[in-house]
mmCIF file of C-alpha atoms and ligand atoms in Angstrom:
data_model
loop_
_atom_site.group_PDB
_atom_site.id
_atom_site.type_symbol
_atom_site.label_atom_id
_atom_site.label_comp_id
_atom_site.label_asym_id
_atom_site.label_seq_id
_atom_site.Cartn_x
_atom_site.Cartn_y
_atom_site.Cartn_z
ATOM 1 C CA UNK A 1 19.569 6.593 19.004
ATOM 2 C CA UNK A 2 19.161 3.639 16.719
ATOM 3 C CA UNK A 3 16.618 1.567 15.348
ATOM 4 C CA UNK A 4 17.918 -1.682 13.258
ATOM 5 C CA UNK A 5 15.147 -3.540 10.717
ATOM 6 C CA UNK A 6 14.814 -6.379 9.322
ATOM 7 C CA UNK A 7 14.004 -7.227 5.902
ATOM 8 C CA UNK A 8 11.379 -3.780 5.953
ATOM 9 C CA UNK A 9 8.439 -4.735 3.370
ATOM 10 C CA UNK A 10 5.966 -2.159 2.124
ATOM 11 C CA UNK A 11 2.908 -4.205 1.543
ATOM 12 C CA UNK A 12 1.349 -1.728 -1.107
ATOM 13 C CA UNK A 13 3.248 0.295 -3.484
ATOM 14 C CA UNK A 14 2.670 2.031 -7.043
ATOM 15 C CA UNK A 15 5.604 1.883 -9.025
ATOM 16 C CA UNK A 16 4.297 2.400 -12.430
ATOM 17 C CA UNK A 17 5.737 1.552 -15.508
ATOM 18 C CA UNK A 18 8.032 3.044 -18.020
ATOM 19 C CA UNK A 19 10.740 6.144 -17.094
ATOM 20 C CA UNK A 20 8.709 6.660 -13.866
ATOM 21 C CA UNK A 21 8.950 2.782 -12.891
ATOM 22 C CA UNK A 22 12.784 3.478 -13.467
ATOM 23 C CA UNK A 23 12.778 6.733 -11.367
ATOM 24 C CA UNK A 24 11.201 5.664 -8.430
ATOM 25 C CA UNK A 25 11.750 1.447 -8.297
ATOM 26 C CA UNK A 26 15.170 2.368 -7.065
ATOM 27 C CA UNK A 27 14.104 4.481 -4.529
ATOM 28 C CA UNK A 28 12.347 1.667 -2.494
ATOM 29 C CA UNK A 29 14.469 -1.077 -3.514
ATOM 30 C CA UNK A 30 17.186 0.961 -1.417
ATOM 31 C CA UNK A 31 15.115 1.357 2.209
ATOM 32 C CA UNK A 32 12.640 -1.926 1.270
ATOM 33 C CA UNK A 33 13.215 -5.856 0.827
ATOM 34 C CA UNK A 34 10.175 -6.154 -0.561
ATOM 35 C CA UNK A 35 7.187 -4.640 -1.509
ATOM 36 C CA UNK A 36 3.456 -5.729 -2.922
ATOM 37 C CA UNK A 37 3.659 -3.937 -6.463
ATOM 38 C CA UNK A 38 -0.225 -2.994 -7.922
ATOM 39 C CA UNK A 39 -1.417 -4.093 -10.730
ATOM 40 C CA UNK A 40 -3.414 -0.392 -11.925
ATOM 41 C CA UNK A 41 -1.314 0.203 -15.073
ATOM 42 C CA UNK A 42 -3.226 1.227 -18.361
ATOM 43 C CA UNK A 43 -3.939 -1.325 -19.070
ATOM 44 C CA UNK A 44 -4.127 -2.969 -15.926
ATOM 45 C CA UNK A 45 -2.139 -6.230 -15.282
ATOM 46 C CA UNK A 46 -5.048 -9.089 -15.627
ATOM 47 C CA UNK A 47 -3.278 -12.070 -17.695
ATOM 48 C CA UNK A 48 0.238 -14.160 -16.785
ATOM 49 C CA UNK A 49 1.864 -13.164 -19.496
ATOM 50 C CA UNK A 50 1.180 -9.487 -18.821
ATOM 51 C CA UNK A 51 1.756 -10.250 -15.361
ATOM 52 C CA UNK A 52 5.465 -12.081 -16.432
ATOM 53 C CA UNK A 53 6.565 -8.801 -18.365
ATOM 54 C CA UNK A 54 5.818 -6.624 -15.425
ATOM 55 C CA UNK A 55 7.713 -8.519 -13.100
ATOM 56 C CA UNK A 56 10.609 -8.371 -14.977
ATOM 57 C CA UNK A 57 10.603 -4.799 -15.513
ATOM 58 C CA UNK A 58 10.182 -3.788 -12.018
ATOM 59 C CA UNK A 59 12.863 -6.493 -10.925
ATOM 60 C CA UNK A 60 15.455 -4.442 -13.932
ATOM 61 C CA UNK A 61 14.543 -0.891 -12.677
ATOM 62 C CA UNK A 62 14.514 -1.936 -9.200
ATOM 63 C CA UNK A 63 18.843 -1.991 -9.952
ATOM 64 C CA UNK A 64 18.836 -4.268 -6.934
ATOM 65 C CA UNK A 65 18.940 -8.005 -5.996
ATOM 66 C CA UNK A 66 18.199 -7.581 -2.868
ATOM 67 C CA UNK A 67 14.423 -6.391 -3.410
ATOM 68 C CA UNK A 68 11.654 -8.798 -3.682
ATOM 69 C CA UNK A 69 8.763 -7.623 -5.896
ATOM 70 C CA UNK A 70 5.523 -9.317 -4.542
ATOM 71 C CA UNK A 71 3.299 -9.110 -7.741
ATOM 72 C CA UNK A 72 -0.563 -8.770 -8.357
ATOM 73 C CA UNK A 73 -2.985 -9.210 -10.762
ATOM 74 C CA UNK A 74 -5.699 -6.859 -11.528
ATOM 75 C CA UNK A 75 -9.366 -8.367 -9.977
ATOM 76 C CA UNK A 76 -11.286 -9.761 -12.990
ATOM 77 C CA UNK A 77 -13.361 -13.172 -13.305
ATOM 78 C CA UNK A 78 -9.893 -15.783 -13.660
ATOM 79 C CA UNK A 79 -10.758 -19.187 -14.295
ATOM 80 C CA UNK A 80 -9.448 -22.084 -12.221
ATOM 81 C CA UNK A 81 -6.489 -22.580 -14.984
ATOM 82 C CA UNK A 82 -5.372 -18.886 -15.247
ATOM 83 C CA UNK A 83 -5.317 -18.538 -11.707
ATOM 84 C CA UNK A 84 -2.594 -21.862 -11.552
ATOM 85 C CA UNK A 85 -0.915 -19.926 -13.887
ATOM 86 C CA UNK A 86 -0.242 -16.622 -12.118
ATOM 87 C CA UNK A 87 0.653 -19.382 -9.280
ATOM 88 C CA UNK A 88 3.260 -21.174 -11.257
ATOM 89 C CA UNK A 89 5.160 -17.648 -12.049
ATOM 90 C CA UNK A 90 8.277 -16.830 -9.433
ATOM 91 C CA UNK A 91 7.266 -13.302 -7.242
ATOM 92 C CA UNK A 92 3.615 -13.770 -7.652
ATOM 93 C CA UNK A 93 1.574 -12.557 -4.597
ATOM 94 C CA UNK A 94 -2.548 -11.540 -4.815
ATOM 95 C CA UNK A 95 -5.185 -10.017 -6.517
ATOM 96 C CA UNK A 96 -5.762 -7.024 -6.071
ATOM 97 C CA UNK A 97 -9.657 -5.699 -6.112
ATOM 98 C CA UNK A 98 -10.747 -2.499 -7.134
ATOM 99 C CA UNK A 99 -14.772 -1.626 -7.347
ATOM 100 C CA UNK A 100 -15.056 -0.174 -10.793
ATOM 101 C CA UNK A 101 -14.336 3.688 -11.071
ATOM 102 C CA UNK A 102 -13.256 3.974 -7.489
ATOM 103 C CA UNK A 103 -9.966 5.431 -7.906
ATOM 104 C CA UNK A 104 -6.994 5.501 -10.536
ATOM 105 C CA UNK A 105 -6.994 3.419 -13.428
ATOM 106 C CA UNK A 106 -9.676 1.356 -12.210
ATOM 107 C CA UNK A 107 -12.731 1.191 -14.422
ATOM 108 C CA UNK A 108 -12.267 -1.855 -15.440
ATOM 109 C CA UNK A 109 -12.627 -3.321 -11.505
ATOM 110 C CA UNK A 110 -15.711 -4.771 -10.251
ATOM 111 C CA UNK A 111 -19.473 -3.832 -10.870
ATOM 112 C CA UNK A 112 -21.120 -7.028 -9.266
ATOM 113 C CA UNK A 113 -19.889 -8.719 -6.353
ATOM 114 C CA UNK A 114 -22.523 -11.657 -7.510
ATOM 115 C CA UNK A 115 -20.424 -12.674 -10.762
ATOM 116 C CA UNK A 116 -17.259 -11.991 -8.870
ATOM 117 C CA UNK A 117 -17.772 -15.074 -6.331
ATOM 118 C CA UNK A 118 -16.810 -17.940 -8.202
ATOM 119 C CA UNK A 119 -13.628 -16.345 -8.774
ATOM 120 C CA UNK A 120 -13.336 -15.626 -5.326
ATOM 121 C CA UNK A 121 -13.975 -19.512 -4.462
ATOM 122 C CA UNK A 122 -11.369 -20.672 -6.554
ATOM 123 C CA UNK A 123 -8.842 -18.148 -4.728
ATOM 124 C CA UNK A 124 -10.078 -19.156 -1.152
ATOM 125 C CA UNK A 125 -9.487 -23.096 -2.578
ATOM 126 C CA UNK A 126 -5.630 -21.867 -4.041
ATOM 127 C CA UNK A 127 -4.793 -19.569 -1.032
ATOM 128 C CA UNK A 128 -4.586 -16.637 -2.953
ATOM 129 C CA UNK A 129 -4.896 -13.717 -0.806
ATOM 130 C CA UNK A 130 -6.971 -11.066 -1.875
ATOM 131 C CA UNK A 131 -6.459 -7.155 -1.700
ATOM 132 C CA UNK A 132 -8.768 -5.058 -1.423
ATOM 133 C CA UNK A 133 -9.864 -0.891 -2.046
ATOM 134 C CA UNK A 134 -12.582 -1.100 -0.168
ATOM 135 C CA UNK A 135 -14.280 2.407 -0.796
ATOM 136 C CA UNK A 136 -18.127 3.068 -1.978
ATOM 137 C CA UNK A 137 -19.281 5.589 -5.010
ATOM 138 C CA UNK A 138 -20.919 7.575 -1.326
ATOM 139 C CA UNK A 139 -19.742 10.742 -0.227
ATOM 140 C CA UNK A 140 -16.161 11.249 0.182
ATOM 141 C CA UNK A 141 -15.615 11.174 3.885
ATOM 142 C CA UNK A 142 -18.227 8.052 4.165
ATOM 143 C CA UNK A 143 -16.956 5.590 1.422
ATOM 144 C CA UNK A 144 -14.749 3.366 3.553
ATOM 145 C CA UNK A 145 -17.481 3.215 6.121
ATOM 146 C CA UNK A 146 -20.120 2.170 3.591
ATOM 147 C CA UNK A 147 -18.037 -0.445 2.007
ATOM 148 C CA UNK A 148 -17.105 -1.969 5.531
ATOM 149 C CA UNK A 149 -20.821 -4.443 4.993
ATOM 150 C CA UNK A 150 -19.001 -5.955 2.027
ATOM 151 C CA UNK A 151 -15.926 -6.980 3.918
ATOM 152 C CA UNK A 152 -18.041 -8.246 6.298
ATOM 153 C CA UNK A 153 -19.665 -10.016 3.626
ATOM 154 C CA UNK A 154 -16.544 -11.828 1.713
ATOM 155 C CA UNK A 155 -14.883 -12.630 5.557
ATOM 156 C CA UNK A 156 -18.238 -14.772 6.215
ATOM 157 C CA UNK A 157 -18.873 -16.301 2.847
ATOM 158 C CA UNK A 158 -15.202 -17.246 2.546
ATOM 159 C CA UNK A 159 -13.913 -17.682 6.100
ATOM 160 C CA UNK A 160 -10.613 -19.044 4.630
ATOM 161 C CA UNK A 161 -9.959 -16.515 1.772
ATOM 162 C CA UNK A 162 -6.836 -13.919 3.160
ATOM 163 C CA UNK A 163 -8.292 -10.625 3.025
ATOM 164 C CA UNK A 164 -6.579 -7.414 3.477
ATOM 165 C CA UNK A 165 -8.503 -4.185 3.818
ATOM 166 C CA UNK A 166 -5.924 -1.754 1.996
ATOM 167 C CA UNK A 167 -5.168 1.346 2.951
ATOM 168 C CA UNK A 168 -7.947 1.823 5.940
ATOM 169 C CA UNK A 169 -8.605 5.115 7.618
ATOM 170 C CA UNK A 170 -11.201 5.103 9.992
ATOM 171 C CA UNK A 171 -12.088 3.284 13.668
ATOM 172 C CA UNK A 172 -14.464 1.438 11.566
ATOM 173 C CA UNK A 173 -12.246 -0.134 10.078
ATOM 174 C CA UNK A 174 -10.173 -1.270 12.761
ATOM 175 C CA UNK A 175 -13.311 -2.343 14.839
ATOM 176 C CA UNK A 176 -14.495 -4.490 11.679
ATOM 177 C CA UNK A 177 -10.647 -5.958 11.428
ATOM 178 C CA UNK A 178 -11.418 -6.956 15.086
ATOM 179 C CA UNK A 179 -14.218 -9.024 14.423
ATOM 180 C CA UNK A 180 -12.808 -11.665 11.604
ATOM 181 C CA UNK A 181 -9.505 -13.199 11.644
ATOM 182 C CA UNK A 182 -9.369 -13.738 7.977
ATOM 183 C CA UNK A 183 -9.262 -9.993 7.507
ATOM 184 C CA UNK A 184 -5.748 -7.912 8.006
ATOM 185 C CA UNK A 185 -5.486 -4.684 6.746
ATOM 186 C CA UNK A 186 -2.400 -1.745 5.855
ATOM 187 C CA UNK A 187 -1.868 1.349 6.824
ATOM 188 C CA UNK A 188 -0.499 3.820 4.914
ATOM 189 C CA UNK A 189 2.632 6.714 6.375
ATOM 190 C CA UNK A 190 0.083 9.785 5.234
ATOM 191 C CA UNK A 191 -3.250 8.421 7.133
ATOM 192 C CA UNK A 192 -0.612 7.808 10.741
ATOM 193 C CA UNK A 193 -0.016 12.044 10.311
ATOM 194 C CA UNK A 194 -2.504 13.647 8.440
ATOM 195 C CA UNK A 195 -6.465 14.890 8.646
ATOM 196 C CA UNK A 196 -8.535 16.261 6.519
ATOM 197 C CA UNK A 197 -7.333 19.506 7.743
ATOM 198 C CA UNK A 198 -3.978 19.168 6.731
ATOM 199 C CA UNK A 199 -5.095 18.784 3.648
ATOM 200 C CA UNK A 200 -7.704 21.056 2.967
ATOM 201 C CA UNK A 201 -8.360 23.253 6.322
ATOM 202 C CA UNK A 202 -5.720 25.776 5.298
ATOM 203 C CA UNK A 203 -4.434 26.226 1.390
ATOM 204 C CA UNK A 204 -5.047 23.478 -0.197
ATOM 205 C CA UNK A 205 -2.248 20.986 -0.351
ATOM 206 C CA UNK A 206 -2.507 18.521 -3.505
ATOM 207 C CA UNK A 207 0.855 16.519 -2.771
ATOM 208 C CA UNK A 208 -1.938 15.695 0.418
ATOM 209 C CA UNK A 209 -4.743 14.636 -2.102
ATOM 210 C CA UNK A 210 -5.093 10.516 -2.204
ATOM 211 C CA UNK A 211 -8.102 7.890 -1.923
ATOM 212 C CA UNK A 212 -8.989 7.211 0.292
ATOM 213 C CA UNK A 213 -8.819 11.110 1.546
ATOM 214 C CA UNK A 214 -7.342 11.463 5.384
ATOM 215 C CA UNK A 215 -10.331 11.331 7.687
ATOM 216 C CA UNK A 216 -10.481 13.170 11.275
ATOM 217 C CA UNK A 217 -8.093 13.217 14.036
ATOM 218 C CA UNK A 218 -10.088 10.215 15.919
ATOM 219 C CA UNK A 219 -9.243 8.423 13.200
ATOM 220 C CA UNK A 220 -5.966 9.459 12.951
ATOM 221 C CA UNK A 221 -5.228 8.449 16.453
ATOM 222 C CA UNK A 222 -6.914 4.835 16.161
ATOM 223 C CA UNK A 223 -4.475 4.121 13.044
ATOM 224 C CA UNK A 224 -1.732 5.087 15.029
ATOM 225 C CA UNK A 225 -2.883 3.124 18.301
ATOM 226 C CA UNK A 226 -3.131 0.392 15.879
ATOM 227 C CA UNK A 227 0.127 0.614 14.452
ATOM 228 C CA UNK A 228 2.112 1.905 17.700
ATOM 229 C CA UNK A 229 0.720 -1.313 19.724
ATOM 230 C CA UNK A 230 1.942 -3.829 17.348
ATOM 231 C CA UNK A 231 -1.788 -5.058 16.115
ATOM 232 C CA UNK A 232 -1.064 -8.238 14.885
ATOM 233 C CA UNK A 233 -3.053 -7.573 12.141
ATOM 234 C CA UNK A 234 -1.855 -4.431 10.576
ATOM 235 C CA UNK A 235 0.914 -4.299 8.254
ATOM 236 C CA UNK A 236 3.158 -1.200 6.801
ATOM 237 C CA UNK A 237 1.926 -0.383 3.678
ATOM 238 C CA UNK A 238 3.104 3.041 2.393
ATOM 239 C CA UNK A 239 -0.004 3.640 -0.780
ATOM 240 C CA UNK A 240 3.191 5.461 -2.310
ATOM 241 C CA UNK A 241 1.426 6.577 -5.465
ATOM 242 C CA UNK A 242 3.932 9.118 -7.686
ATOM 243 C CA UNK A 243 2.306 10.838 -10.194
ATOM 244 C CA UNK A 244 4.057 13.777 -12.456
ATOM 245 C CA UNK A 245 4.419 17.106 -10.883
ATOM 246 C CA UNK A 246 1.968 18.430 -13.793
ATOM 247 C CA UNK A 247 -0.867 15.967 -12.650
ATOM 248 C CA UNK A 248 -0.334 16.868 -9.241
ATOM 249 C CA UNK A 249 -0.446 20.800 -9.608
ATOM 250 C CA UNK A 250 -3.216 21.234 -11.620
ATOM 251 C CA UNK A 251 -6.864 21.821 -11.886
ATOM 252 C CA UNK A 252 -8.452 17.900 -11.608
ATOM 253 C CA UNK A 253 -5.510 17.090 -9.160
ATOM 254 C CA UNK A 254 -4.986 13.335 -9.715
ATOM 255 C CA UNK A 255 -5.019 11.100 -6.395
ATOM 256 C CA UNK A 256 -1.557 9.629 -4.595
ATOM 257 C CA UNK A 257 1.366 10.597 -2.337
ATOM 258 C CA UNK A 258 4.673 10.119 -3.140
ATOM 259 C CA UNK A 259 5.584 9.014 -0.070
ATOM 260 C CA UNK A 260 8.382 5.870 -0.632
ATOM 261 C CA UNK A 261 11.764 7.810 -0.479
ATOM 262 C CA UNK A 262 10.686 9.116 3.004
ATOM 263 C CA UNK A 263 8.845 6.180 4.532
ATOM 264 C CA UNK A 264 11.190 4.322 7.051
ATOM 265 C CA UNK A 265 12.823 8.008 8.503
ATOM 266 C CA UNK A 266 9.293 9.534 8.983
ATOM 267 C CA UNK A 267 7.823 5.640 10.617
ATOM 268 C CA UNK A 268 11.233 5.939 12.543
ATOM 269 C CA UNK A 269 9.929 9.665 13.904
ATOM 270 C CA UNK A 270 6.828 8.354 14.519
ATOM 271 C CA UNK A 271 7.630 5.057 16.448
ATOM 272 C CA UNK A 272 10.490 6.705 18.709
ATOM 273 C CA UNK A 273 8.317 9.695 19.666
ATOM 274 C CA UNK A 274 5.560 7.524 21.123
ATOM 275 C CA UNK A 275 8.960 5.572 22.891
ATOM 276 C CA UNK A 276 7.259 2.416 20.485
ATOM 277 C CA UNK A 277 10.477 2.061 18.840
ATOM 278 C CA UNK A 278 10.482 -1.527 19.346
ATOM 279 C CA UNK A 279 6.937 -2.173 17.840
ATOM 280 C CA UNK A 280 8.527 -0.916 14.300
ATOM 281 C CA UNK A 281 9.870 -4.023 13.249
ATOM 282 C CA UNK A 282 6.643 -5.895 13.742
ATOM 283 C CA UNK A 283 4.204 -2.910 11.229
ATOM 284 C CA UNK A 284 6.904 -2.873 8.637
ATOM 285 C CA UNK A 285 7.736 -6.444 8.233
ATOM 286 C CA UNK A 286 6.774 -9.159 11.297
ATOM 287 C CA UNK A 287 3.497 -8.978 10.912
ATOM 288 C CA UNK A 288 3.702 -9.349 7.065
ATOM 289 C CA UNK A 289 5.894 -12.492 6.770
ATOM 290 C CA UNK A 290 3.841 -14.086 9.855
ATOM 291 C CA UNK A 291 0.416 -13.275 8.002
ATOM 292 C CA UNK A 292 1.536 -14.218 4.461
ATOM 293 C CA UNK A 293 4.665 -16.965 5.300
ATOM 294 C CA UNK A 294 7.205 -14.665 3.810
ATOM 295 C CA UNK A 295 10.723 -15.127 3.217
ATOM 296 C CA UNK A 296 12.149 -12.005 2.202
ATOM 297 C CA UNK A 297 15.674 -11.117 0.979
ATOM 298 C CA UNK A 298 18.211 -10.436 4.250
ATOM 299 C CA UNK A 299 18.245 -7.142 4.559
ATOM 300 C CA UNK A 300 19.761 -4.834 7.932
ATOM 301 C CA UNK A 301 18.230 -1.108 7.635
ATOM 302 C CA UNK A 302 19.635 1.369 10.091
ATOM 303 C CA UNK A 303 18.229 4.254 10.865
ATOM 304 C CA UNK A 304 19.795 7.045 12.976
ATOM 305 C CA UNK A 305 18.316 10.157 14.945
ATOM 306 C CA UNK A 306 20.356 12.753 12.475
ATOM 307 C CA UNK A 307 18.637 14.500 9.866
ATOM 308 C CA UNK A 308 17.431 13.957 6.291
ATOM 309 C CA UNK A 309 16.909 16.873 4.166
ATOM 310 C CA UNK A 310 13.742 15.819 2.088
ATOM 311 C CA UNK A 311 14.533 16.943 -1.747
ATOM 312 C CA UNK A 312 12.303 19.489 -3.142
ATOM 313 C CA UNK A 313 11.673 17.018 -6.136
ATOM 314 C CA UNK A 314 12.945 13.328 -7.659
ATOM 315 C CA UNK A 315 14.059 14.310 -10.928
ATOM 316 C CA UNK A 316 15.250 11.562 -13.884
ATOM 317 C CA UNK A 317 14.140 9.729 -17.104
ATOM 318 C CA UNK A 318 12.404 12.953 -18.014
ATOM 319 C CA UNK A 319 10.188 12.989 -15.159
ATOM 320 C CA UNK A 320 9.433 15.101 -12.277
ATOM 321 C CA UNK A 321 7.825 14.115 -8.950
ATOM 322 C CA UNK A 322 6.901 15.796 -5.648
ATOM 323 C CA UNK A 323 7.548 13.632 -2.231
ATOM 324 C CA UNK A 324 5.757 13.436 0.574
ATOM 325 C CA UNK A 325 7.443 16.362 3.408
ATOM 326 C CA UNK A 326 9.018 18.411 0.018
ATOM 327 C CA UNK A 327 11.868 20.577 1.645
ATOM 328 C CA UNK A 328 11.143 19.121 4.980
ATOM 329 C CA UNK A 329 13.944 18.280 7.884
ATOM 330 C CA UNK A 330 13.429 15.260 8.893
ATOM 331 C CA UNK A 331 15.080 13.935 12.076
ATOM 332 C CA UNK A 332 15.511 10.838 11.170
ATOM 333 C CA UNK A 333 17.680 9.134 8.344
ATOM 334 C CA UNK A 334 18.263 6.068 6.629
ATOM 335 C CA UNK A 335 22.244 5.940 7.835
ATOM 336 C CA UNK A 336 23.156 2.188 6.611
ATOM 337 C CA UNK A 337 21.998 -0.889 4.537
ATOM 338 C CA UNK A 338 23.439 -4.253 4.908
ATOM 339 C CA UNK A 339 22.376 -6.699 2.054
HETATM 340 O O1 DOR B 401 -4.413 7.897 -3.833
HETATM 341 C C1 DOR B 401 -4.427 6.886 -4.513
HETATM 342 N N1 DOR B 401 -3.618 6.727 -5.585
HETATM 343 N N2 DOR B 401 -5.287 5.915 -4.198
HETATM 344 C C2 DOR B 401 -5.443 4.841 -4.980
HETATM 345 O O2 DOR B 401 -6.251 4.018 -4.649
HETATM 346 C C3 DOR B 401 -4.720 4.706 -6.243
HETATM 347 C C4 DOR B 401 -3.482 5.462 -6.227
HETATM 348 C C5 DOR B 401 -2.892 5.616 -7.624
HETATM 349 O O3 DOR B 401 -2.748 4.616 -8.302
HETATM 350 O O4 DOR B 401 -2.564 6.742 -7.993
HETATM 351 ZN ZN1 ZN B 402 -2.874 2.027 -3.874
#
């Protein structure tokens, strides 16, 4: 069996910067025609000119001209002027909002949704989408479901701002996305096959570890309802976070999977098994270039029912990272690309 895509986009990726930007760029530049790069560097991208310099990086390690980096800025108060700015430089995308000290690299996001709102305005007026991590300071397994009030919030105060809920997890979420058209959301590989079991009910399992964590198998199986019945809505976006083996397997385990080399073969296994095969096109790219008016490079990915051998590690540019399914068989490959 066969599946042929289209142009795939992930609509959230890490990439980093520096050797690990040139190890792993590549890697989804090769499945991907595009991807939504985040802006969570140290320091974080928050200015044009930082924002210029990035894209250009990522568009030299990406080794590919057939890969369309969709770029971000880092949430802060912009002014009208920077914000036509970022909109006058080629690849730029959204902002990307992180409440301060929720995850990675992002205590600089925002401590008061008050001063944030004129900023907000002025994006709702430009049509700048935002992105969102919506996640509380609560307890673990409840922060997405106390932050849902403050999407409910923005999506009535600015009923034409494009808001994506990244990353979501929970029925919640979904039943919130329901309720407001100017909210879409992405869902992440990890969060359509794991719990909170699989990564803490047995030996722990830190290549599991990300924020926000897997939730339970309910969950689970609304993401993948979501997903499998082509939810207009909800967009592929693989959270693909590498950080260095060392970070990873360690006491203080830092957050993110590594999930980009493997993300079309294991959304292939996924999508065929529930005979939804034909809903694939519409997560990892349809829904994404309706939603957002995209144009992405041309870009034919086939994928076959013969196996991939997952590598134990991605190795290069002195550094070292763990994917998702390490070692793994997986039945489905990546068998041609046609740029
Ligand atoms: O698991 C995660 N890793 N979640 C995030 O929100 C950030 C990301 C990262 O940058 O490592
Ligand atoms: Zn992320």
């Amino acid at each position: 069996m066969e599946i042929t895509l289209t142009s795939p986009l992930d609509m959230h990726l890490h990439v980093r910067d520096g050797e690990m930007l040139k190890l792993v760029a590549p890697l989804s530049a090769r499945d991907f025609a595009g991807a939504v790069i985040m802006p969570n560097l140290v320091p974080p991208v928050t200015d044009d000119q930082a924002l210029q310099a990035y894209t250009k990086r990522v568009l030299e390690a990406s080794c590919s001209e057939h890969f369309a980096p969709l770029m971000t800025l880092f949430f802060r108060n912009y002014t009208e002027a920077e914000l036509l700015a970022a909109l006058s430089i080629p690849g730029f995308f959204g902002i990307k909002l992180y409440p301060a000290g929720v995850t990675t690299n992002s205590d600089s996001g925002v401590s008061s949704w008050q001063m944030a709102e004129p900023t907000l305005r002025c994006m709702e007026a430009l049509g700048i989408p935002l992105l969102v991590h919506g996640e509380s300071h609560g307890f673990v397994m409840d922060r997405e479901e106390q932050f849902l009030p403050i999407y409910r919030h923005l999506a009535e105060q600015f009923p034409k701002l494009s808001i994506c809920m990244e990353h979501i997890t929970t029925v919640a979420a979904l039943h919130l996305l329901d309720e407001y058209e100017n909210l879409c959301a992405t869902i992440t590989l990890h969060h359509l096959e794991f719990t909170l079991d699989d990564l803490l009910g047995g030996a722990m399992k830190p290549h599991l570890f990300c924020k926000p964590v897997a939730k339970r198998s309910e969950d689970r199986e609304a993401l993948l309802h979501a997903a499998l019945s082509g939810h207009p809505r909800v967009m592929f976006g693989s959270d693909s976070a590498p950080h260095p083996l060392h970070k990873k397997e360690c006491c203080g385990c830092a957050a993110g999977v590594f999930s980009a080399p493997v993300a079309l073969p294991a959304l292939a296994k996924i999508f065929a098994e529930h005979g939804a095969a034909d809903k694939l096109q519409a997560f990892v790219s349809g829904n994404a270039c309706h939603r957002y008016n995209l144009t992405p490079p041309l870009k034919k990915v086939t994928l076959r029912d013969t196996a991939m051998q997952v590598p134990v590690i991605y190795r290069g540019y002195g550094q070292s990272v763990v994917p998702l399914h390490t070692e793994e068989q997986l039945p489905w490959s990546v068998c041609a690309v046609q740029e």
